mmCIF file with all atom_site columns, C-alpha atoms in Angstrom:
data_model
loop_
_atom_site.group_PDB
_atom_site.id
_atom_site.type_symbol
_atom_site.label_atom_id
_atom_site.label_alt_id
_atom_site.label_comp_id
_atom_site.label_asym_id
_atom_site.label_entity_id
_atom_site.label_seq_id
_atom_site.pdbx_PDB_ins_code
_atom_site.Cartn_x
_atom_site.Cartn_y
_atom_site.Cartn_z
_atom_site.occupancy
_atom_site.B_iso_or_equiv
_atom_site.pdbx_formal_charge
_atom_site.auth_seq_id
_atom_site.auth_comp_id
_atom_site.auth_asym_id
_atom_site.auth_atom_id
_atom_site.pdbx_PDB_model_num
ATOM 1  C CA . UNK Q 1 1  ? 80.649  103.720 124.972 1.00 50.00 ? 1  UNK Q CA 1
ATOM 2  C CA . UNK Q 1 2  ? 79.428  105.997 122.075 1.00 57.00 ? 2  UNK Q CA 1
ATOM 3  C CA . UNK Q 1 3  ? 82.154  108.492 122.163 1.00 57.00 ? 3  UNK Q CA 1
ATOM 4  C CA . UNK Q 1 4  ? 84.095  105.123 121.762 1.00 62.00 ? 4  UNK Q CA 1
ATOM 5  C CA . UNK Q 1 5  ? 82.495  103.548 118.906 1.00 64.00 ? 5  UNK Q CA 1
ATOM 6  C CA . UNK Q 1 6  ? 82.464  107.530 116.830 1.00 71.00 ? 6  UNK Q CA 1
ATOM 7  C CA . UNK Q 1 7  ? 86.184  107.527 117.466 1.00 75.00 ? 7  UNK Q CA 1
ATOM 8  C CA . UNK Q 1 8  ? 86.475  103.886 116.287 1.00 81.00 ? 8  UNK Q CA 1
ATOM 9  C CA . UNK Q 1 9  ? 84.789  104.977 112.839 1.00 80.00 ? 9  UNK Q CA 1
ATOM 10 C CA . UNK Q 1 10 ? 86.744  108.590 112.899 1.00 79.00 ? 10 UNK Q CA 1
ATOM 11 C CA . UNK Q 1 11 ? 90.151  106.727 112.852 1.00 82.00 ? 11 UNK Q CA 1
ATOM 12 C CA . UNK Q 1 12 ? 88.457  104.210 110.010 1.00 83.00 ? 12 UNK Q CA 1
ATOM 13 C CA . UNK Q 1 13 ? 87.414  106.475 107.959 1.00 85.00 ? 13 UNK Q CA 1
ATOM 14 C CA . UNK Q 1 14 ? 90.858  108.888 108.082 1.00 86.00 ? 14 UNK Q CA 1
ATOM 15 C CA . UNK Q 1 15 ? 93.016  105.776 107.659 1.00 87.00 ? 15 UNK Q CA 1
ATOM 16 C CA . UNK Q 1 16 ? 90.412  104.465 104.640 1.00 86.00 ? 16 UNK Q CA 1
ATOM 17 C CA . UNK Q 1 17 ? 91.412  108.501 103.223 1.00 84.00 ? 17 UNK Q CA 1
ATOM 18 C CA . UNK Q 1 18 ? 94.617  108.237 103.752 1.00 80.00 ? 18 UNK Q CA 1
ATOM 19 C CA . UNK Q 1 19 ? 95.185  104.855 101.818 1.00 83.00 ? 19 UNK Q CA 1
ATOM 20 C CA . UNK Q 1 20 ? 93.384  106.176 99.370  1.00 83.00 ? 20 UNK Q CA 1
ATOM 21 C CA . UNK Q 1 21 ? 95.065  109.094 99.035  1.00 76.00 ? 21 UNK Q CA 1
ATOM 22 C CA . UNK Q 1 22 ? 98.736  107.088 98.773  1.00 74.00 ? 22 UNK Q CA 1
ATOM 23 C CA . UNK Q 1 23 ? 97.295  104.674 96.269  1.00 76.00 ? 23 UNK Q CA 1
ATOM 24 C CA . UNK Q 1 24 ? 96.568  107.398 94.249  1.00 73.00 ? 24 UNK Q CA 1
ATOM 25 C CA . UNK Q 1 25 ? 99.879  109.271 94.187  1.00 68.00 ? 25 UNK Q CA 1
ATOM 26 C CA . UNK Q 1 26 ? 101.503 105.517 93.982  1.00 68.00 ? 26 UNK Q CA 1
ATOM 27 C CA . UNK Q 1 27 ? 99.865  103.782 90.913  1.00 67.00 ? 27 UNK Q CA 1
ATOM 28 C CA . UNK Q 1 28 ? 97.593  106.381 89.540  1.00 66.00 ? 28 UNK Q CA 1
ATOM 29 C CA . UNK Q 1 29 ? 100.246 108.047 86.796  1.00 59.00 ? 29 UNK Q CA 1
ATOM 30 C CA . UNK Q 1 30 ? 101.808 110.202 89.630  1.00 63.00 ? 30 UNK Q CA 1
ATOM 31 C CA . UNK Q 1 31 ? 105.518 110.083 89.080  1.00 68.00 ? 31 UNK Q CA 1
ATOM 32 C CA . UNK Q 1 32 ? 106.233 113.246 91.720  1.00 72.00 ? 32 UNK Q CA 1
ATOM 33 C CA . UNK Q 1 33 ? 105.550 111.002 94.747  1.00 71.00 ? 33 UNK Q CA 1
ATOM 34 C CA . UNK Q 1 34 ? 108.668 107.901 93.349  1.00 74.00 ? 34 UNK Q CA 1
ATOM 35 C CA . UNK Q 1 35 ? 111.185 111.111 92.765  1.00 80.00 ? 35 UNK Q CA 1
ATOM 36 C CA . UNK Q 1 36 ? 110.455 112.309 96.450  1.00 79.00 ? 36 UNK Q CA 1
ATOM 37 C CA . UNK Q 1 37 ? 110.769 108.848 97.888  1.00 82.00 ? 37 UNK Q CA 1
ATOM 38 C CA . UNK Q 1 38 ? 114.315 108.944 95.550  1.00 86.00 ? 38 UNK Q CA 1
ATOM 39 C CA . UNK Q 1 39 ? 115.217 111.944 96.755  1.00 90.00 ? 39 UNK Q CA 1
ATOM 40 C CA . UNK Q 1 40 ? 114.111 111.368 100.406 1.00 91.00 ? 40 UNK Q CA 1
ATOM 41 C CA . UNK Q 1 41 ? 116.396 108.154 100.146 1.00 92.00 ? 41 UNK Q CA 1
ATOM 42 C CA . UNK Q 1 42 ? 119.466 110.319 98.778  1.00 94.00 ? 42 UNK Q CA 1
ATOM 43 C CA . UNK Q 1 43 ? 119.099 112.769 101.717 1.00 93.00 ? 43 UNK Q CA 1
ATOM 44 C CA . UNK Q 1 44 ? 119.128 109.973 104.355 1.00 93.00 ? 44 UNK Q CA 1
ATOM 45 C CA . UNK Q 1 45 ? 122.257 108.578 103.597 1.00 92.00 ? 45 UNK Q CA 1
ATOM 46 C CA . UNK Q 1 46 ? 123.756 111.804 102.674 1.00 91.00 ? 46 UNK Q CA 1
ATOM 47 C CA . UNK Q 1 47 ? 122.745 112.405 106.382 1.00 90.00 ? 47 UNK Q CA 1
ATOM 48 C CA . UNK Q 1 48 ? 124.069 108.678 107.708 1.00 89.00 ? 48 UNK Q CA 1
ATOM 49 C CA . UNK Q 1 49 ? 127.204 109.327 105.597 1.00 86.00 ? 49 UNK Q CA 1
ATOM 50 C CA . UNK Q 1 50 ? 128.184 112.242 107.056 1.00 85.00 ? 50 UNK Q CA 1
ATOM 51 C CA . UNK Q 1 51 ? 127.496 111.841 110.810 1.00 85.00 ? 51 UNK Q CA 1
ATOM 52 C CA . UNK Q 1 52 ? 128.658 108.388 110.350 1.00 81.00 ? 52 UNK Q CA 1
ATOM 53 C CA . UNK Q 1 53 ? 132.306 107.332 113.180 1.00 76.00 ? 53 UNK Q CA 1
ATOM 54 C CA . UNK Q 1 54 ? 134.291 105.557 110.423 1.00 70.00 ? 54 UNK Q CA 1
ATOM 55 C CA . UNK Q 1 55 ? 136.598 107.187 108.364 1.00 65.00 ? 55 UNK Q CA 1
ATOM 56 C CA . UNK Q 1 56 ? 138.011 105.346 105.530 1.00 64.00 ? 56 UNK Q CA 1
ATOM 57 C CA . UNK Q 1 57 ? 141.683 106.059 104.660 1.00 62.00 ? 57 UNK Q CA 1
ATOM 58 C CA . UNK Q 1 58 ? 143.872 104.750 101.659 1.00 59.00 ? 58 UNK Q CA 1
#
């Protein structure tokens, strides 16, 4: 039951960090972590693009 309840407040505390941690690269004048989500984005459907059935023909 105690081993329980420490890894009740483990997994608290780490997710309590962790928001933390991505409100600060969000809002806090951090404009790295937006261009990664960009590029992140770009790379995706570069990636769905390419492996993607249809090809278009004119």
């Amino acid at each position: 039951m105690i081993w329980h309840v420490q890894n009740e407040i483990l997994i608290l505390n780490s997710t309590r960090f962790c928001m933390k941690s991505f409100y600060l690269l969000l809002f806090e004048g951090s404009f790295i972590f937006q261009e990664c989500i960009l590029i992140f984005g770009q790379i995706l459907l570069l990636v769905i693009d390419l492996t993607s059935d249809k090809k278009y023909t004119s």
